[in-house]
mmCIF file of C-alpha atoms in Angstrom:
data_model
loop_
_atom_site.group_PDB
_atom_site.id
_atom_site.type_symbol
_atom_site.label_atom_id
_atom_site.label_comp_id
_atom_site.label_asym_id
_atom_site.label_seq_id
_atom_site.Cartn_x
_atom_site.Cartn_y
_atom_site.Cartn_z
ATOM 1 C CA MET A 10 110.862 194.265 56.757
ATOM 2 C CA LYS A 11 109.704 195.570 60.103
ATOM 3 C CA PHE A 12 111.334 193.873 63.086
ATOM 4 C CA VAL A 13 108.792 192.364 65.519
ATOM 5 C CA PRO A 14 110.287 191.310 68.850
ATOM 6 C CA LEU A 15 109.345 187.972 70.272
ATOM 7 C CA SER A 16 106.933 187.981 73.169
ATOM 8 C CA ARG A 17 107.987 186.518 76.539
ATOM 9 C CA LYS A 18 105.698 183.534 75.890
ATOM 10 C CA GLU A 19 107.319 182.856 72.505
ATOM 11 C CA ILE A 20 110.817 183.124 74.018
ATOM 12 C CA GLN A 21 109.787 180.726 76.843
ATOM 13 C CA SER A 22 108.316 178.317 74.308
ATOM 14 C CA ARG A 23 111.585 178.260 72.257
ATOM 15 C CA ASP A 24 113.640 177.780 75.461
ATOM 16 C CA ASP A 25 111.343 174.915 76.537
ATOM 17 C CA MET A 26 111.708 173.272 73.191
ATOM 18 C CA SER A 27 115.481 173.473 73.255
ATOM 19 C CA PHE A 28 115.497 171.979 76.745
ATOM 20 C CA ARG A 29 113.144 169.112 75.728
ATOM 21 C CA VAL A 30 115.181 168.324 72.627
ATOM 22 C CA LYS A 31 118.472 168.382 74.520
ATOM 23 C CA MET A 32 117.163 166.168 77.323
ATOM 24 C CA THR A 33 115.527 163.698 74.943
ATOM 25 C CA GLN A 34 118.832 163.247 73.101
ATOM 26 C CA ILE A 35 120.915 163.053 76.263
ATOM 27 C CA GLN A 36 118.670 160.463 77.904
ATOM 28 C CA LEU A 37 118.692 158.114 74.908
ATOM 29 C CA GLU A 38 122.414 158.465 74.428
ATOM 30 C CA ALA A 39 123.000 157.758 78.132
ATOM 31 C CA ILE A 40 121.044 154.509 77.933
ATOM 32 C CA CYS A 41 123.059 153.512 74.855
ATOM 33 C CA CYS A 42 126.277 154.202 76.697
ATOM 34 C CA ARG A 43 125.115 151.968 79.517
ATOM 35 C CA LEU A 44 124.048 149.051 77.283
ATOM 36 C CA LYS A 45 127.336 147.737 75.803
ATOM 37 C CA ARG A 46 126.579 144.467 73.975
ATOM 38 C CA PRO A 47 129.821 142.608 74.879
ATOM 39 C CA VAL A 48 129.234 143.465 78.560
ATOM 40 C CA LEU A 49 125.576 142.340 78.307
ATOM 41 C CA ILE A 50 126.442 139.003 76.803
ATOM 42 C CA LYS A 51 129.129 138.409 79.423
ATOM 43 C CA GLU A 52 126.585 139.237 82.170
ATOM 44 C CA CYS A 53 124.003 136.898 80.553
ATOM 45 C CA LYS A 54 126.483 133.995 80.542
ATOM 46 C CA SER A 55 127.291 134.591 84.179
ATOM 47 C CA LEU A 56 123.590 134.866 85.078
ATOM 48 C CA ILE A 57 122.742 131.610 83.294
ATOM 49 C CA LYS A 58 125.486 129.795 85.244
ATOM 50 C CA SER A 59 124.211 131.128 88.568
ATOM 51 C CA LYS A 60 120.438 130.884 88.027
ATOM 52 C CA LYS A 61 118.228 127.986 86.886
ATOM 53 C CA PHE A 62 116.398 128.814 83.687
ATOM 54 C CA LYS A 63 113.987 125.936 83.101
ATOM 55 C CA LEU A 64 111.455 125.880 80.300
ATOM 56 C CA SER A 65 107.898 125.803 81.729
ATOM 57 C CA SER A 66 105.799 122.722 81.093
ATOM 58 C CA THR A 67 102.857 124.997 80.298
ATOM 59 C CA SER A 68 104.721 127.069 77.653
ATOM 60 C CA LYS A 69 103.511 126.906 74.047
ATOM 61 C CA ILE A 70 106.139 126.917 71.309
ATOM 62 C CA ASP A 71 103.732 128.490 68.828
ATOM 63 C CA GLU A 72 103.168 131.398 71.274
ATOM 64 C CA ILE A 73 106.922 131.840 71.789
ATOM 65 C CA LYS A 74 107.516 131.883 68.051
ATOM 66 C CA LYS A 75 104.636 134.325 67.466
ATOM 67 C CA TRP A 76 105.981 136.892 69.905
ATOM 68 C CA LEU A 77 109.547 136.467 68.680
ATOM 69 C CA LEU A 78 108.542 137.057 65.054
ATOM 70 C CA ASN A 79 106.372 139.995 66.100
ATOM 71 C CA GLY A 80 109.341 141.565 67.953
ATOM 72 C CA TRP A 81 111.881 140.859 65.255
ATOM 73 C CA ASN A 82 109.687 142.285 62.488
ATOM 74 C CA THR A 83 109.059 145.454 64.498
ATOM 75 C CA GLU A 84 112.791 145.797 65.237
ATOM 76 C CA HIS A 85 113.484 145.380 61.525
ATOM 77 C CA LEU A 86 111.403 148.481 60.795
ATOM 78 C CA LEU A 87 113.857 150.551 62.823
ATOM 79 C CA HIS A 88 116.705 149.245 60.666
ATOM 80 C CA VAL A 89 114.717 149.976 57.484
ATOM 81 C CA ASN A 90 114.118 153.561 58.533
ATOM 82 C CA LEU A 91 117.845 154.193 58.958
ATOM 83 C CA ASP A 92 118.865 152.297 55.769
ATOM 84 C CA TYR A 93 116.296 153.756 53.333
ATOM 85 C CA LEU A 94 114.979 157.019 54.689
ATOM 86 C CA ASP A 95 116.543 160.447 54.890
ATOM 87 C CA GLY A 96 115.617 164.086 55.396
ATOM 88 C CA ASP A 97 111.989 164.765 56.171
ATOM 89 C CA ALA A 98 110.999 161.147 55.573
ATOM 90 C CA LEU A 99 113.358 159.982 58.325
ATOM 91 C CA ARG A 100 112.221 162.836 60.619
ATOM 92 C CA ASN A 101 108.568 161.869 60.067
ATOM 93 C CA SER A 102 109.356 158.263 60.853
ATOM 94 C CA LEU A 103 110.787 159.128 64.264
ATOM 95 C CA GLN A 104 107.420 159.577 65.918
ATOM 96 C CA TRP A 105 106.661 155.939 65.056
ATOM 97 C CA GLY A 106 110.131 154.818 65.844
ATOM 98 C CA PHE A 107 109.481 155.281 69.582
ATOM 99 C CA ALA A 108 106.364 153.137 69.367
ATOM 100 C CA GLN A 109 108.233 150.503 67.283
ATOM 101 C CA ALA A 110 111.052 150.443 69.867
ATOM 102 C CA TYR A 111 108.667 149.800 72.765
ATOM 103 C CA TYR A 112 106.536 147.205 70.994
ATOM 104 C CA SER A 113 109.549 145.266 69.741
ATOM 105 C CA VAL A 114 110.951 144.939 73.280
ATOM 106 C CA PHE A 115 107.508 144.244 74.699
ATOM 107 C CA ALA A 116 106.916 141.375 72.215
ATOM 108 C CA ILE A 117 110.367 139.747 72.809
ATOM 109 C CA THR A 118 109.748 140.061 76.555
ATOM 110 C CA LEU A 119 106.424 138.273 76.122
ATOM 111 C CA SER A 120 108.136 135.419 74.283
ATOM 112 C CA TYR A 121 110.555 135.046 77.197
ATOM 113 C CA PHE A 122 107.669 135.167 79.770
ATOM 114 C CA GLU A 123 105.770 132.565 77.761
ATOM 115 C CA ALA A 124 108.809 130.247 77.774
ATOM 116 C CA PHE A 125 109.182 130.377 81.509
ATOM 117 C CA GLY A 126 105.524 130.228 82.498
ATOM 118 C CA LYS A 127 104.729 133.861 83.130
ATOM 119 C CA GLY A 128 101.094 134.542 82.353
ATOM 120 C CA GLN A 129 101.235 138.346 82.057
ATOM 121 C CA LYS A 130 99.985 139.846 78.823
ATOM 122 C CA SER A 131 98.886 143.395 79.527
ATOM 123 C CA HIS A 132 101.402 146.217 79.297
ATOM 124 C CA LYS A 133 101.174 147.162 82.956
ATOM 125 C CA ALA A 134 101.405 143.567 84.149
ATOM 126 C CA VAL A 135 104.410 142.893 81.908
ATOM 127 C CA MET A 136 106.226 146.001 83.063
ATOM 128 C CA LYS A 137 105.555 145.169 86.699
ATOM 129 C CA GLU A 138 106.778 141.561 86.321
ATOM 130 C CA PHE A 139 109.812 142.686 84.354
ATOM 131 C CA SER A 140 110.822 145.104 87.154
ATOM 132 C CA THR A 141 110.156 142.444 89.829
ATOM 133 C CA MET A 142 112.439 139.991 88.037
ATOM 134 C CA ILE A 143 115.104 142.668 87.820
ATOM 135 C CA ASP A 144 114.825 143.280 91.554
ATOM 136 C CA ALA A 145 115.172 139.507 92.140
ATOM 137 C CA GLY A 146 118.442 139.471 90.202
ATOM 138 C CA ARG A 147 117.081 137.677 87.121
ATOM 139 C CA TYR A 148 118.484 140.169 84.609
ATOM 140 C CA PRO A 149 121.986 141.439 83.786
ATOM 141 C CA ILE A 150 123.051 144.417 85.889
ATOM 142 C CA SER A 151 123.731 146.646 82.822
ATOM 143 C CA ILE A 152 120.053 146.508 81.878
ATOM 144 C CA GLY A 153 118.708 146.002 85.383
ATOM 145 C CA PHE A 154 118.471 149.519 86.637
ATOM 146 C CA LEU A 155 115.400 150.517 88.656
ATOM 147 C CA ALA A 156 113.693 153.371 90.447
ATOM 148 C CA LYS A 157 111.917 152.062 93.525
ATOM 149 C CA GLY A 158 109.604 153.583 96.080
ATOM 150 C CA GLY A 159 106.812 156.096 96.368
ATOM 151 C CA LYS A 160 107.156 159.576 97.790
ATOM 152 C CA THR A 161 110.900 158.941 98.226
ATOM 153 C CA ILE A 162 112.716 157.372 95.240
ATOM 154 C CA ASP A 163 115.527 154.848 95.681
ATOM 155 C CA TYR A 164 117.551 153.122 92.930
ATOM 156 C CA LYS A 165 118.926 149.689 92.139
ATOM 157 C CA ASN A 166 122.033 149.004 89.966
ATOM 158 C CA ILE A 167 122.588 152.720 89.323
ATOM 159 C CA ASP A 168 124.370 155.652 90.914
ATOM 160 C CA LYS A 169 122.142 157.053 93.644
ATOM 161 C CA LYS A 170 123.925 160.456 93.748
ATOM 162 C CA ALA A 171 122.215 161.586 90.581
ATOM 163 C CA ARG A 172 122.270 165.279 89.616
ATOM 164 C CA TYR A 173 118.703 165.616 88.520
ATOM 165 C CA SER A 174 118.798 169.210 87.286
ATOM 166 C CA SER A 175 121.984 168.877 85.231
ATOM 167 C CA VAL A 176 121.876 168.938 81.449
ATOM 168 C CA ASP A 177 125.595 168.388 81.197
ATOM 169 C CA PHE A 178 126.537 165.024 79.869
ATOM 170 C CA ASN A 179 129.842 163.144 79.508
ATOM 171 C CA SER A 180 129.392 159.912 77.552
ATOM 172 C CA LEU A 181 132.784 158.636 78.857
ATOM 173 C CA ASP A 182 131.890 159.152 82.544
ATOM 174 C CA SER A 183 129.875 156.382 84.127
ATOM 175 C CA GLU A 184 128.635 158.713 86.876
ATOM 176 C CA SER A 185 127.338 161.170 84.293
ATOM 177 C CA ILE A 186 125.660 158.342 82.354
ATOM 178 C CA ASP A 187 123.953 157.002 85.492
ATOM 179 C CA SER A 188 122.993 160.523 86.546
ATOM 180 C CA GLN A 189 120.989 161.063 83.354
ATOM 181 C CA ILE A 190 119.336 157.631 83.458
ATOM 182 C CA ALA A 191 118.432 158.150 87.087
ATOM 183 C CA SER A 192 116.875 161.484 86.211
ATOM 184 C CA PHE A 193 114.841 159.784 83.488
ATOM 185 C CA LEU A 194 113.740 156.999 85.825
ATOM 186 C CA LYS A 195 112.753 159.482 88.530
ATOM 187 C CA ALA A 196 110.686 161.704 86.233
ATOM 188 C CA THR A 197 108.938 158.634 84.755
ATOM 189 C CA SER A 198 108.266 157.114 88.183
ATOM 190 C CA GLU A 199 106.786 160.375 89.462
ATOM 191 C CA ARG A 200 104.563 160.669 86.382
ATOM 192 C CA GLU A 201 103.256 157.165 86.743
ATOM 193 C CA LEU A 202 102.688 157.539 90.494
ATOM 194 C CA GLN A 203 100.629 160.689 89.924
ATOM 195 C CA LYS A 204 98.500 158.902 87.273
ATOM 196 C CA GLN A 205 97.991 155.915 89.595
ATOM 197 C CA LEU A 206 97.020 158.194 92.474
ATOM 198 C CA LYS A 207 94.469 159.858 90.249
ATOM 199 C CA ASP A 208 93.109 156.518 89.059
ATOM 200 C CA MET A 209 92.690 155.363 92.664
ATOM 201 C CA LYS A 210 90.190 158.218 93.182
ATOM 202 C CA LEU A 211 91.058 158.686 96.836
ATOM 203 C CA LYS A 212 88.702 160.759 99.047
ATOM 204 C CA THR A 213 89.240 162.992 102.040
ATOM 205 C CA ASP A 214 87.413 162.420 105.326
ATOM 206 C CA ASP A 215 84.534 164.619 104.145
ATOM 207 C CA ASN A 216 84.266 162.545 100.910
ATOM 208 C CA LYS A 217 85.891 165.111 98.590
ATOM 209 C CA PRO A 218 88.486 164.223 95.914
ATOM 210 C CA ARG A 219 91.903 164.133 97.575
ATOM 211 C CA GLN A 220 94.397 166.684 96.224
ATOM 212 C CA LYS A 221 97.289 165.954 98.649
ATOM 213 C CA PHE A 222 98.798 162.550 99.269
ATOM 214 C CA ASN A 223 100.865 161.187 102.135
ATOM 215 C CA LYS A 224 103.552 158.467 102.252
ATOM 216 C CA LYS A 225 100.946 155.679 102.682
ATOM 217 C CA HIS A 226 99.078 156.817 99.561
ATOM 218 C CA TYR A 227 102.300 156.870 97.574
ATOM 219 C CA ASP A 228 103.335 153.435 98.876
ATOM 220 C CA ASN A 229 100.011 151.874 97.906
ATOM 221 C CA ALA A 230 100.262 153.406 94.444
ATOM 222 C CA SER A 231 103.794 152.154 94.060
ATOM 223 C CA LYS A 232 102.688 148.593 94.970
ATOM 224 C CA LYS A 233 100.118 148.702 92.199
ATOM 225 C CA ILE A 234 102.422 149.846 89.396
ATOM 226 C CA GLY A 235 105.716 148.232 90.532
ATOM 227 C CA TYR A 236 109.170 149.634 90.005
ATOM 228 C CA THR A 237 110.320 151.753 87.088
ATOM 229 C CA SER A 238 112.658 150.093 84.587
ATOM 230 C CA ILE A 239 113.936 150.514 81.017
ATOM 231 C CA LEU A 240 110.662 149.058 79.768
ATOM 232 C CA ASN A 241 108.753 151.898 81.471
ATOM 233 C CA LEU A 242 111.063 154.410 79.836
ATOM 234 C CA LEU A 243 110.341 153.018 76.409
ATOM 235 C CA TYR A 244 106.639 152.854 77.183
ATOM 236 C CA ARG A 245 106.643 156.488 78.251
ATOM 237 C CA ASN A 246 108.012 157.626 74.941
ATOM 238 C CA ARG A 247 105.659 155.721 72.650
ATOM 239 C CA ILE A 248 103.644 158.099 70.548
ATOM 240 C CA LYS A 249 100.255 157.548 72.227
ATOM 241 C CA ALA A 250 101.646 158.846 75.497
ATOM 242 C CA ASN A 251 103.333 161.892 74.018
ATOM 243 C CA TYR A 252 100.904 163.817 71.931
ATOM 244 C CA SER A 253 101.552 166.858 74.148
ATOM 245 C CA ASP A 254 105.302 166.646 73.301
ATOM 246 C CA ILE A 255 105.077 165.454 69.702
ATOM 247 C CA ASP A 256 106.477 168.727 68.393
ATOM 248 C CA THR A 257 109.805 167.726 69.973
ATOM 249 C CA TYR A 258 110.167 164.946 67.387
ATOM 250 C CA PHE A 259 109.796 167.427 64.525
ATOM 251 C CA SER A 260 112.145 170.041 65.899
ATOM 252 C CA ASP A 261 114.994 171.141 63.560
ATOM 253 C CA GLN A 262 117.189 171.070 66.634
ATOM 254 C CA LEU A 263 116.827 167.285 66.931
ATOM 255 C CA ASP A 264 119.514 165.090 65.389
ATOM 256 C CA VAL A 265 117.072 162.570 63.899
ATOM 257 C CA ARG A 266 119.629 160.128 62.489
ATOM 258 C CA LYS A 267 121.378 159.859 65.849
ATOM 259 C CA MET A 268 118.012 159.393 67.601
ATOM 260 C CA CYS A 269 117.014 156.555 65.256
ATOM 261 C CA LEU A 270 120.463 154.940 65.685
ATOM 262 C CA TRP A 271 120.168 155.106 69.488
ATOM 263 C CA LEU A 272 116.704 153.606 69.434
ATOM 264 C CA LYS A 273 117.958 150.771 67.303
ATOM 265 C CA GLN A 274 120.835 150.111 69.670
ATOM 266 C CA ILE A 275 118.662 150.182 72.714
ATOM 267 C CA VAL A 276 116.122 147.789 71.220
ATOM 268 C CA GLY A 277 118.868 145.477 69.971
ATOM 269 C CA SER A 278 120.457 145.405 73.452
ATOM 270 C CA CYS A 279 117.155 144.740 75.228
ATOM 271 C CA ASN A 280 116.132 141.982 72.806
ATOM 272 C CA ILE A 281 119.452 140.165 72.788
ATOM 273 C CA VAL A 282 119.195 139.627 76.521
ATOM 274 C CA HIS A 283 115.960 137.677 76.175
ATOM 275 C CA GLU A 284 117.143 135.931 73.012
ATOM 276 C CA PHE A 285 120.350 134.864 74.681
ATOM 277 C CA MET A 286 118.541 133.429 77.690
ATOM 278 C CA LEU A 287 115.983 131.645 75.445
ATOM 279 C CA ASN A 288 118.750 129.662 73.677
#
């Protein structure tokens, strides 16, 4: 067989794939390392003692139940994938696993919002309110990490000295864990800000589409979308938003079983916070 060397483009493509796979796995694992269930429950108990959680007089029990069942049933699918699928079947399920993860957390969040009189229903409104409540100290610190700001990004409840370009990860080092999560938050925040700036259809003084944006533009865009939280990270990775990167989920380099396990753990940790505070 004649040897045909790879082109520079093919080599670059393989290198890009390896990097995307590595970062996808590191970012999910880092979030899992941050969300330790015993710590979350302890933080929830402390939070309930210090804050007043009063059921809204306008809440509807049927609505609360509907969203809880929706979230639980979707979370169950993640468990089924791990328990009954293997090989290519499990790999093929991963692309939907990201969507299931987001929609499960979204539904349980809606049940919580309904119980306490929050009227938000759209994805953008729920994500914005979720991050606002985190900023106000209404969520446990472990899950309450945020990226804030516009042109300059600041953080809440997470190490601000993040090494954004590093692909090194130590699951036993809290600084390394926060570094990877901060990187994920920053990239997601920047992506959402760019999309919002585009949607705002800003014009130059001579009425041409604006290509460059100043601090004021970024600040206005940030006010519209809110802060970036774990809910934004899950939303970003749902399948609809990632058709351009879908080949990452089918890469042989990806440890699919670990990815599914991490998704299950992240969803379980997010949902137990709302379930605990609803009790």
